[in-house]
PDB file of C-alpha atoms and ligand atoms in Angstrom:
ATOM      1  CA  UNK V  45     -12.668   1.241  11.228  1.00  0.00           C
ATOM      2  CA  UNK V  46     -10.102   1.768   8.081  1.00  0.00           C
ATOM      3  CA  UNK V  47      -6.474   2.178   8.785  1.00  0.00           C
ATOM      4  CA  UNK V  48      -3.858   4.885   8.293  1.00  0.00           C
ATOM      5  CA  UNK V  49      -1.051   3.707   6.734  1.00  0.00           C
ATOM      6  CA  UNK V  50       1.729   6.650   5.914  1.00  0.00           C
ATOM      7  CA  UNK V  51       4.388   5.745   3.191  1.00  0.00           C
ATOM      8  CA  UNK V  52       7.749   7.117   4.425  1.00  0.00           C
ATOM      9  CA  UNK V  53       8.434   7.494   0.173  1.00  0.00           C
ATOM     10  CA  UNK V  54       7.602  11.107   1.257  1.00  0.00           C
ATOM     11  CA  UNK V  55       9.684  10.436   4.525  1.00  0.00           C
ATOM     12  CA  UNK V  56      13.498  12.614   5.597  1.00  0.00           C
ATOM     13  CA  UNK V  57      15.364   9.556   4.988  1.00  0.00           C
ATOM     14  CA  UNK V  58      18.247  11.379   7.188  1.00  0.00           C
ATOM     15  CA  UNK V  59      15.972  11.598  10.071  1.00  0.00           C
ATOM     16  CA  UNK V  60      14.099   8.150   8.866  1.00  0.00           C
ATOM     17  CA  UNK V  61      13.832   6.887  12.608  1.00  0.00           C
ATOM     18  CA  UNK V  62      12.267  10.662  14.010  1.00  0.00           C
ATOM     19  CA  UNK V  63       9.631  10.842  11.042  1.00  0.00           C
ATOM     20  CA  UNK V  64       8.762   7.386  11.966  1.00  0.00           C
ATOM     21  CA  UNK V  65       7.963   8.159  15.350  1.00  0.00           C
ATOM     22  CA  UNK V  66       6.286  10.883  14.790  1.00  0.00           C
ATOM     23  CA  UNK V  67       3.510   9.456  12.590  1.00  0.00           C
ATOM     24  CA  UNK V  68       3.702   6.829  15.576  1.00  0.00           C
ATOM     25  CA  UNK V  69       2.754   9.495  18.050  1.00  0.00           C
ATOM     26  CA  UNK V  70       0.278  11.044  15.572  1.00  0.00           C
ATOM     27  CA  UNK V  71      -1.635   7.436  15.618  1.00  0.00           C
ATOM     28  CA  UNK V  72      -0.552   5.635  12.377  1.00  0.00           C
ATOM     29  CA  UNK V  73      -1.755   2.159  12.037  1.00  0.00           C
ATOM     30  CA  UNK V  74       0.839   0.862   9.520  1.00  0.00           C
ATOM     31  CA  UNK V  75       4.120   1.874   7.704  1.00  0.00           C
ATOM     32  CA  UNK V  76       3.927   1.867   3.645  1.00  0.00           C
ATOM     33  CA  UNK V  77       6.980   1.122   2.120  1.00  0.00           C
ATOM     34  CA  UNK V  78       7.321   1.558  -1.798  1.00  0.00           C
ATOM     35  CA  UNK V  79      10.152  -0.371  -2.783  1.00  0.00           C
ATOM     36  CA  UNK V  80      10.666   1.594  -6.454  1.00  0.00           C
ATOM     37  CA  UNK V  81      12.966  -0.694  -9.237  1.00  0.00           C
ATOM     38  CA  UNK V  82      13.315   1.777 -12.285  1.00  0.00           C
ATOM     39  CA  UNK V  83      11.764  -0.812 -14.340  1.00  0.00           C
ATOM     40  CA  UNK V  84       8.655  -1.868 -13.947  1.00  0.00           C
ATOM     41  CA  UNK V  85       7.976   2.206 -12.510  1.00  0.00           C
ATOM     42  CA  UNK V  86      10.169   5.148 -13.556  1.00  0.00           C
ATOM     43  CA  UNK V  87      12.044   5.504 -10.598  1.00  0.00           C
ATOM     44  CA  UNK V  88      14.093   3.950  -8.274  1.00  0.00           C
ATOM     45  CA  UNK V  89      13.254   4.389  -4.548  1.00  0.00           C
ATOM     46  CA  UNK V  90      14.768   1.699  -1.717  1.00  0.00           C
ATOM     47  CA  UNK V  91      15.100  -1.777  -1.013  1.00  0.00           C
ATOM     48  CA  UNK V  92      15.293  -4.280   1.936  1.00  0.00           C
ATOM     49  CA  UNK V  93      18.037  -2.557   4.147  1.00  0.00           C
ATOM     50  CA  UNK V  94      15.432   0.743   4.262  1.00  0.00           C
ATOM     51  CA  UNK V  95      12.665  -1.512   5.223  1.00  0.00           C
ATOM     52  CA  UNK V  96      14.967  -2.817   7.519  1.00  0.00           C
ATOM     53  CA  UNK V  97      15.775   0.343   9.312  1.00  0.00           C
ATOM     54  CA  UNK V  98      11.935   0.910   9.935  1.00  0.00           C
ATOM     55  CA  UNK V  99      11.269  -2.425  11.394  1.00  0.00           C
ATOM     56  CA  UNK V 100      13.977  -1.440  13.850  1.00  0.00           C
ATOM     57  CA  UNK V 101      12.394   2.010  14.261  1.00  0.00           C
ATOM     58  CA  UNK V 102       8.740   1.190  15.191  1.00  0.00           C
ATOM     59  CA  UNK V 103       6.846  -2.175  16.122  1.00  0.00           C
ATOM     60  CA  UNK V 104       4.066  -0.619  13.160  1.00  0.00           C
ATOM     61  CA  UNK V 105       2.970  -2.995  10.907  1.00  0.00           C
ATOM     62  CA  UNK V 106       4.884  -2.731   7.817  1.00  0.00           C
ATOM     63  CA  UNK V 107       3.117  -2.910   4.387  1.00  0.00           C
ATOM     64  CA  UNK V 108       5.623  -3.478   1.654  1.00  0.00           C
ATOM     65  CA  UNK V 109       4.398  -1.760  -1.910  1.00  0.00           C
ATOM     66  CA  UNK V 110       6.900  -3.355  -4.360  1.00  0.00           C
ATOM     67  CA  UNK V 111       6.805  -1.586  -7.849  1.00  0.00           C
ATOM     68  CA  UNK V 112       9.365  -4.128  -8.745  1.00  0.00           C
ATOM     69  CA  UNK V 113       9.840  -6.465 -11.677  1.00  0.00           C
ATOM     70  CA  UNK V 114      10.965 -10.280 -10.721  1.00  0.00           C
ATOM     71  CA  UNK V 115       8.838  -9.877  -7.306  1.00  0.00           C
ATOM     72  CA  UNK V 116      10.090 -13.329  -6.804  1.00  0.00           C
ATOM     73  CA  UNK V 117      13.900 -13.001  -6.551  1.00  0.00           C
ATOM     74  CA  UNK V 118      12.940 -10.673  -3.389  1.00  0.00           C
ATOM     75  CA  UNK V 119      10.158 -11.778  -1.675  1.00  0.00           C
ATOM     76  CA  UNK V 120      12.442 -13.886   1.194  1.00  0.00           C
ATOM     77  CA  UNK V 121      14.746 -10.529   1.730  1.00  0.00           C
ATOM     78  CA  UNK V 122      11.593  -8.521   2.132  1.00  0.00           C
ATOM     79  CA  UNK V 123       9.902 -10.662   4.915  1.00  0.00           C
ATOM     80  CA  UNK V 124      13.361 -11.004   6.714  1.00  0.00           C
ATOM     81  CA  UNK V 125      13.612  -7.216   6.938  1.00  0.00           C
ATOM     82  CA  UNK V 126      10.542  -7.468   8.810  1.00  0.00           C
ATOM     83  CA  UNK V 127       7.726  -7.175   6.032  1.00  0.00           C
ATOM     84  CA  UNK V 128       3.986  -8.070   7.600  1.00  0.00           C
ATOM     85  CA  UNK V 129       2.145  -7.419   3.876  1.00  0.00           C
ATOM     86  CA  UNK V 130       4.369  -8.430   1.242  1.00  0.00           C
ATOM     87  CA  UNK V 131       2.103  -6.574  -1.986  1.00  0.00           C
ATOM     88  CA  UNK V 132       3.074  -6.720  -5.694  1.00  0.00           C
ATOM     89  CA  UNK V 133       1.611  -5.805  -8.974  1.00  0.00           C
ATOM     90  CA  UNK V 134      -0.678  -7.798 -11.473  1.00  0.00           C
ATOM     91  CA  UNK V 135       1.038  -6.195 -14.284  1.00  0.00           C
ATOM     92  CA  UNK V 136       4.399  -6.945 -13.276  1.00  0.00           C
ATOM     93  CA  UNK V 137       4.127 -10.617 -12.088  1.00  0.00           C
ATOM     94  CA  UNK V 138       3.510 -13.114 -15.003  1.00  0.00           C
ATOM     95  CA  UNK V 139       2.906 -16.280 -12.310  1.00  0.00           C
ATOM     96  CA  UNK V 140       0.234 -14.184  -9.585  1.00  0.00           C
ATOM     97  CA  UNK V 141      -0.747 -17.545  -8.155  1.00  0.00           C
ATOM     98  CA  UNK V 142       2.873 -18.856  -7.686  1.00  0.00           C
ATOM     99  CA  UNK V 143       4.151 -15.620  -6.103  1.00  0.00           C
ATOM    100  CA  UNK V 144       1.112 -15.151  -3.326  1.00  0.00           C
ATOM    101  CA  UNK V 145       1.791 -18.926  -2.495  1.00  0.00           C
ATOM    102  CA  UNK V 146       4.868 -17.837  -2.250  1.00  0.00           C
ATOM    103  CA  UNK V 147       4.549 -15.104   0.205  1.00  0.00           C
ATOM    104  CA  UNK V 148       2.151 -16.568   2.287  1.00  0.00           C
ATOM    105  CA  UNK V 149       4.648 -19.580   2.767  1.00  0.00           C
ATOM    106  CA  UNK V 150       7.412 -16.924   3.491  1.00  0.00           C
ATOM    107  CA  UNK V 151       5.128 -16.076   6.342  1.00  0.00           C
ATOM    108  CA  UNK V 152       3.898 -12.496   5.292  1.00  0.00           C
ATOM    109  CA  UNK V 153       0.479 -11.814   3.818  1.00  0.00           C
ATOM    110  CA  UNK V 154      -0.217 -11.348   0.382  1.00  0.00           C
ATOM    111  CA  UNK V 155      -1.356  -8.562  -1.900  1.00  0.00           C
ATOM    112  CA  UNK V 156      -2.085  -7.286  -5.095  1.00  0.00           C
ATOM    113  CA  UNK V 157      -2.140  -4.008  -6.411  1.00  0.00           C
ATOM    114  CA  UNK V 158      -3.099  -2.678  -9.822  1.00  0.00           C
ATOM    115  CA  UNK V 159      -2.714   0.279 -11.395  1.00  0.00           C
ATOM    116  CA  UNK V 160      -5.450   2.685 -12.765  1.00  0.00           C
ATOM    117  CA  UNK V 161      -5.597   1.384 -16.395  1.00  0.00           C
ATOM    118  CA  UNK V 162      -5.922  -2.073 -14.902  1.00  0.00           C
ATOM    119  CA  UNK V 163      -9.756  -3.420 -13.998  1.00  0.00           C
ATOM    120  CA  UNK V 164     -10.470  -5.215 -11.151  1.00  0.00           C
ATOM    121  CA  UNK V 165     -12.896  -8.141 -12.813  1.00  0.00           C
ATOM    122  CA  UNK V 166      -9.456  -9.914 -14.073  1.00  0.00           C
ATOM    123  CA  UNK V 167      -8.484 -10.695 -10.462  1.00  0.00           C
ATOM    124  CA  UNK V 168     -11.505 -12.613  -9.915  1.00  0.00           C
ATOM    125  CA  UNK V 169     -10.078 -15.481  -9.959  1.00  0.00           C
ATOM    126  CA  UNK V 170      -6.937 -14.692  -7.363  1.00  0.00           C
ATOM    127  CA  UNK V 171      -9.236 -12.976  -4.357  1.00  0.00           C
ATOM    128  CA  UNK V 172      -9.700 -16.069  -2.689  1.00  0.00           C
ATOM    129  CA  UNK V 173      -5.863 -16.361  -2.720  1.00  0.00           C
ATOM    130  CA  UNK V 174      -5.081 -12.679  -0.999  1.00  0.00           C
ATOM    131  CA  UNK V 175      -5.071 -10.782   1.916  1.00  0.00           C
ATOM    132  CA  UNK V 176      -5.105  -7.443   0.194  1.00  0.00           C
ATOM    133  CA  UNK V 177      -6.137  -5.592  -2.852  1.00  0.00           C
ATOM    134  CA  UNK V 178      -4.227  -2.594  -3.378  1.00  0.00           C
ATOM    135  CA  UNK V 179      -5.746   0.113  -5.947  1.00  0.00           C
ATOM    136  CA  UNK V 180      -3.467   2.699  -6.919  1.00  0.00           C
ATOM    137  CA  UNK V 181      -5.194   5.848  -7.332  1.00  0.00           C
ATOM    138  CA  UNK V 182      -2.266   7.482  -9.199  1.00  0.00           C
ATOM    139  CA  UNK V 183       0.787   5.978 -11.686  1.00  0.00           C
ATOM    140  CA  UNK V 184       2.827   4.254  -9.736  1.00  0.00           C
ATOM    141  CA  UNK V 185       6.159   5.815  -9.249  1.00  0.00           C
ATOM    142  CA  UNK V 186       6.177   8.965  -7.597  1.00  0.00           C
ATOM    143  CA  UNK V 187       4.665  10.885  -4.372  1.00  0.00           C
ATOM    144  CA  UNK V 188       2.626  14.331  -4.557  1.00  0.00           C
ATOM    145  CA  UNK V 189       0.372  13.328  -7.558  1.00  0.00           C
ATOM    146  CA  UNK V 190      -3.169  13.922  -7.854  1.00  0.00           C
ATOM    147  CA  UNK V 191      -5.664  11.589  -7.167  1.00  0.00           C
ATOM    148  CA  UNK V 192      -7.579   9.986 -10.189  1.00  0.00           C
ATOM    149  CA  UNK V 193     -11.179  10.284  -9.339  1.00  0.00           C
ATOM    150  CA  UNK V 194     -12.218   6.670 -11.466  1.00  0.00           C
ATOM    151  CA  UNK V 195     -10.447   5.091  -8.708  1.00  0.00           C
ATOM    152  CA  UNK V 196     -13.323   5.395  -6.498  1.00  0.00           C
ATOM    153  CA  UNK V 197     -15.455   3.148  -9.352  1.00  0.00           C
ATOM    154  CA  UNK V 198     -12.768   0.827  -9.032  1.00  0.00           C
ATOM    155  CA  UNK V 199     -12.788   0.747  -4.697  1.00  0.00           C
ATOM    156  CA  UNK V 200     -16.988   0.215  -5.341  1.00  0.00           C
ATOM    157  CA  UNK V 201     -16.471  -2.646  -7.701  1.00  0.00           C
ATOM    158  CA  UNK V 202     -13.381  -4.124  -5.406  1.00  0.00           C
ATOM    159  CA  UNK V 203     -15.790  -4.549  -2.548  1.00  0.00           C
ATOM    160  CA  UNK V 204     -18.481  -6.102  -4.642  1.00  0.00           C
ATOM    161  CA  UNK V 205     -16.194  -8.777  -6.243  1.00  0.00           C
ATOM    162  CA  UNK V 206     -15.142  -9.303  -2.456  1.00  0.00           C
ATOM    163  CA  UNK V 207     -18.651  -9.792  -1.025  1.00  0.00           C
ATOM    164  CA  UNK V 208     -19.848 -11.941  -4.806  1.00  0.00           C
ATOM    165  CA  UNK V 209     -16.872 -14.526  -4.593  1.00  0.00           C
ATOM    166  CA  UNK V 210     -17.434 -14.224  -0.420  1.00  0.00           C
ATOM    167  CA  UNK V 211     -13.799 -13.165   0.358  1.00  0.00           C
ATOM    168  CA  UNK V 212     -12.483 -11.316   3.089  1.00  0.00           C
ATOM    169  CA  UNK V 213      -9.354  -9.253   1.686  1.00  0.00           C
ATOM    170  CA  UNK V 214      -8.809  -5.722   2.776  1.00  0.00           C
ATOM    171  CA  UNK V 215      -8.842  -3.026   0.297  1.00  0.00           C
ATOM    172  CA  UNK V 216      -6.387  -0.577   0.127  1.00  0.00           C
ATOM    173  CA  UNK V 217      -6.079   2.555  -1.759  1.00  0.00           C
ATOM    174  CA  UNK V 218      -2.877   4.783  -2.239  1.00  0.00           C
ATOM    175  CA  UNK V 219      -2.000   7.805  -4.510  1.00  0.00           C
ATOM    176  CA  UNK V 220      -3.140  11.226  -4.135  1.00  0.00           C
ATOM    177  CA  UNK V 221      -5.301  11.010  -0.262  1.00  0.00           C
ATOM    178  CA  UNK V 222      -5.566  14.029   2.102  1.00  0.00           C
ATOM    179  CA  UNK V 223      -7.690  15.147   4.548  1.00  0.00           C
ATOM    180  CA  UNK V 224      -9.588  17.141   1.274  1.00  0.00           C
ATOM    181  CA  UNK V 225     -10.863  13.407  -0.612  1.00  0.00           C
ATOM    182  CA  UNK V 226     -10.235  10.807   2.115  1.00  0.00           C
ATOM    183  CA  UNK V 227     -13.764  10.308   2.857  1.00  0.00           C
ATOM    184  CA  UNK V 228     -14.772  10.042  -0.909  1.00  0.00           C
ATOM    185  CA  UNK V 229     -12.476   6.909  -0.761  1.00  0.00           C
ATOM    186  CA  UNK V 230     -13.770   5.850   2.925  1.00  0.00           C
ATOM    187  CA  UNK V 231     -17.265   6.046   1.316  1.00  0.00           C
ATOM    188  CA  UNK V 232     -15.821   3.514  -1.667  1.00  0.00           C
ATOM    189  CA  UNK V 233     -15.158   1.319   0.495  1.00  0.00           C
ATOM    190  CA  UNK V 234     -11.714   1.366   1.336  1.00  0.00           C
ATOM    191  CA  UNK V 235     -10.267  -0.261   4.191  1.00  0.00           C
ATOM    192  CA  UNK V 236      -6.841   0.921   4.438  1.00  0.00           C
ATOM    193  CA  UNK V 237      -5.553   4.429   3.329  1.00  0.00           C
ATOM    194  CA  UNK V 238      -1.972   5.227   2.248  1.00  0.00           C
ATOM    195  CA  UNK V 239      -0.316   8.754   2.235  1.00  0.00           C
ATOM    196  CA  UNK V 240       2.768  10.075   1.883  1.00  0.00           C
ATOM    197  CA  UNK V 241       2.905  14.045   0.558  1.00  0.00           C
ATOM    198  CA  UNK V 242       0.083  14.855   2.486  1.00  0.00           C
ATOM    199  CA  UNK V 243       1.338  13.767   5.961  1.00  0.00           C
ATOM    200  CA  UNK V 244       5.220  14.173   5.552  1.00  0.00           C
ATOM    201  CA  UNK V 245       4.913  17.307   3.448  1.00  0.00           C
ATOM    202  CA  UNK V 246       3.308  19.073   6.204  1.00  0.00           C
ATOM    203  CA  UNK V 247       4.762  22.006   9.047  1.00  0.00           C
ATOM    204  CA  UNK V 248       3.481  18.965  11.606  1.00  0.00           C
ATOM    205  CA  UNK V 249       3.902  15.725  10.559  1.00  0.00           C
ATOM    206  CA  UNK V 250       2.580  13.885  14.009  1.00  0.00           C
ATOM    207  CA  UNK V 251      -0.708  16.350  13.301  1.00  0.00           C
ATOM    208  CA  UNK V 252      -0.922  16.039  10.293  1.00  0.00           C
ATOM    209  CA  UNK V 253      -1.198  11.865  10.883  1.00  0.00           C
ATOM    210  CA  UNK V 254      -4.230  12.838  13.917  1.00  0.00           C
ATOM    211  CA  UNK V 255      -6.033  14.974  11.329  1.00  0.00           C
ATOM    212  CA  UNK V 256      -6.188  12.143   8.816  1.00  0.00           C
ATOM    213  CA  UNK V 257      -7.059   9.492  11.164  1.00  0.00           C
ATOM    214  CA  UNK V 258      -9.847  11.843  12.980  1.00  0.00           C
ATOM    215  CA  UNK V 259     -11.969  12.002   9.524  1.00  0.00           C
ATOM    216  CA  UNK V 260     -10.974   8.341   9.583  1.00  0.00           C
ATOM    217  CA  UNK V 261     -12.344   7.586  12.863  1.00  0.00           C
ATOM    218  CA  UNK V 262     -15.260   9.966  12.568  1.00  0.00           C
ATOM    219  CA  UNK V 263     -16.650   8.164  10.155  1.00  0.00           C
TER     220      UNK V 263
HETATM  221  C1  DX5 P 756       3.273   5.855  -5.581  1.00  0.00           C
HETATM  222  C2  DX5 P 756       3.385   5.198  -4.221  1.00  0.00           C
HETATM  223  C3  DX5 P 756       2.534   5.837  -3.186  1.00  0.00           C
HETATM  224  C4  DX5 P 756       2.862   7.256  -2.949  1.00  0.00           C
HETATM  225  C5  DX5 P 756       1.809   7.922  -2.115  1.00  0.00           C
HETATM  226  O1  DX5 P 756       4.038   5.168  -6.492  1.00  0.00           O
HETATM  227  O2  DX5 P 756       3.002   3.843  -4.289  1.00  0.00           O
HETATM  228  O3  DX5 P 756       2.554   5.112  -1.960  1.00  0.00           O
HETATM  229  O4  DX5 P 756       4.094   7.418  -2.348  1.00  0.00           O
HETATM  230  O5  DX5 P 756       2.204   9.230  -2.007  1.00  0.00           O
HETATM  231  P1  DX5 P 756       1.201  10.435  -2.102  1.00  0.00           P
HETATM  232  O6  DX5 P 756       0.288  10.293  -0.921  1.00  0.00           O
HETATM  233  O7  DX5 P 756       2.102  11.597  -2.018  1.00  0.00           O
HETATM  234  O8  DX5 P 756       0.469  10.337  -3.409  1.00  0.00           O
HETATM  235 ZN1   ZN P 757       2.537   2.568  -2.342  1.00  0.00          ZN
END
């Protein structure tokens, strides 16, 4: 069964440790945190001491999104905050190999994630290497933007490079999901689904969390 994995970018970071139990008691599988530099995206969201905070909040996996530029400098402060997925973008690392080696020998497991210009064929030769494969579904950068339908071409060909070069990473999509186009992206192939708008946007945030993970169950 995919995963649910809320990103508290959408979260009331002066009630982070209440919104984070709620999408606990809604069911959440994971916490997505998108660690935001100004750089490499335009805008500049949190860093280690947030992810921090949530570790401290929940015992929910956390998946760390970094939209960063020198991944490297951070990696270590990430997985002592209490990072489980350490992911960070093909377009922003120069050295892919050296970085997942990197975070895997930190302790955390490894992703990448593109963006929608980016194809997937390219990371053919780095699947063997990861643990996730992260397609962003929107530009990287901010929460509450609409979902870019080629995505789902991209989540098809990401499970057919994983099942051609016999890999087992877990494919991710974020940008854009609600209970209105989640099961186009279950039907991809995706294996874990981020949202943020969708679930902390809404009058009931711990229903909001059941709703998504019902279609997600149900199918
Ligand atoms: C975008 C972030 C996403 C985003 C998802 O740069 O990586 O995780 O916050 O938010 P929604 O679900 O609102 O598109
Ligand atoms: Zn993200």
């Amino acid at each position: 069964m995919a995963l649910l994995a809320p990103s508290i970018l959408s979260a009331d970071f002066s009630n982070l440790h209440q919104q984070i139990r709620l999408i606990e008691i809604g069911g959440a599988d994971w916490i997505h945190c998108d660690v935001m530099d100004g750089h490499f995206v335009p805008n500049i969201s949190f860093g280690s001491v947030i992810v921090k905070a949530a570790k401290a909040s929940s015992v929910l996996p956390l998946d760390v999104h970094l939209m960063i530029e020198n991944a490297d400098d951070y990696i270590k402060g990430f997985v002592n905050a209490g990072a489980v997925f350490i992911t960070v973008h093909q377009e922003a690392v120069i050295h892919l190999n050296r970085t997942i080696t990197r975070i895997k020998e930190l302790g955390a497991k490894a992703g990448v994630s593109i963006n929608p210009s980016t194809p997937v064929a390219p990371l053919k030769d780095i699947v063997e290497e990861i643990d996730l494969l992260l397609i962003m579904s929107v530009n990287p950068g901010f929460g509450g933007q609409s979902f870019i339908k080629s995505s789902l071409r991209k989540i098809e060909e990401a499970a057919k490079l994983r099942s051609k070069m016999n890999s087992n990473f877990l494919i991710e999509v974020d940008g854009g999901i609600s209970i209105n186009n989640v099961k186009d992206i279950l039907d991809a192939g995706a294996d874990v689904i981020v949202a943020g708008s969708s679930i902390f946007k809404a009058d009931n945030i711990s229903a909001a969390v059941t709703e998504l993970k019902n279609i997600i169950s149900s199918y």
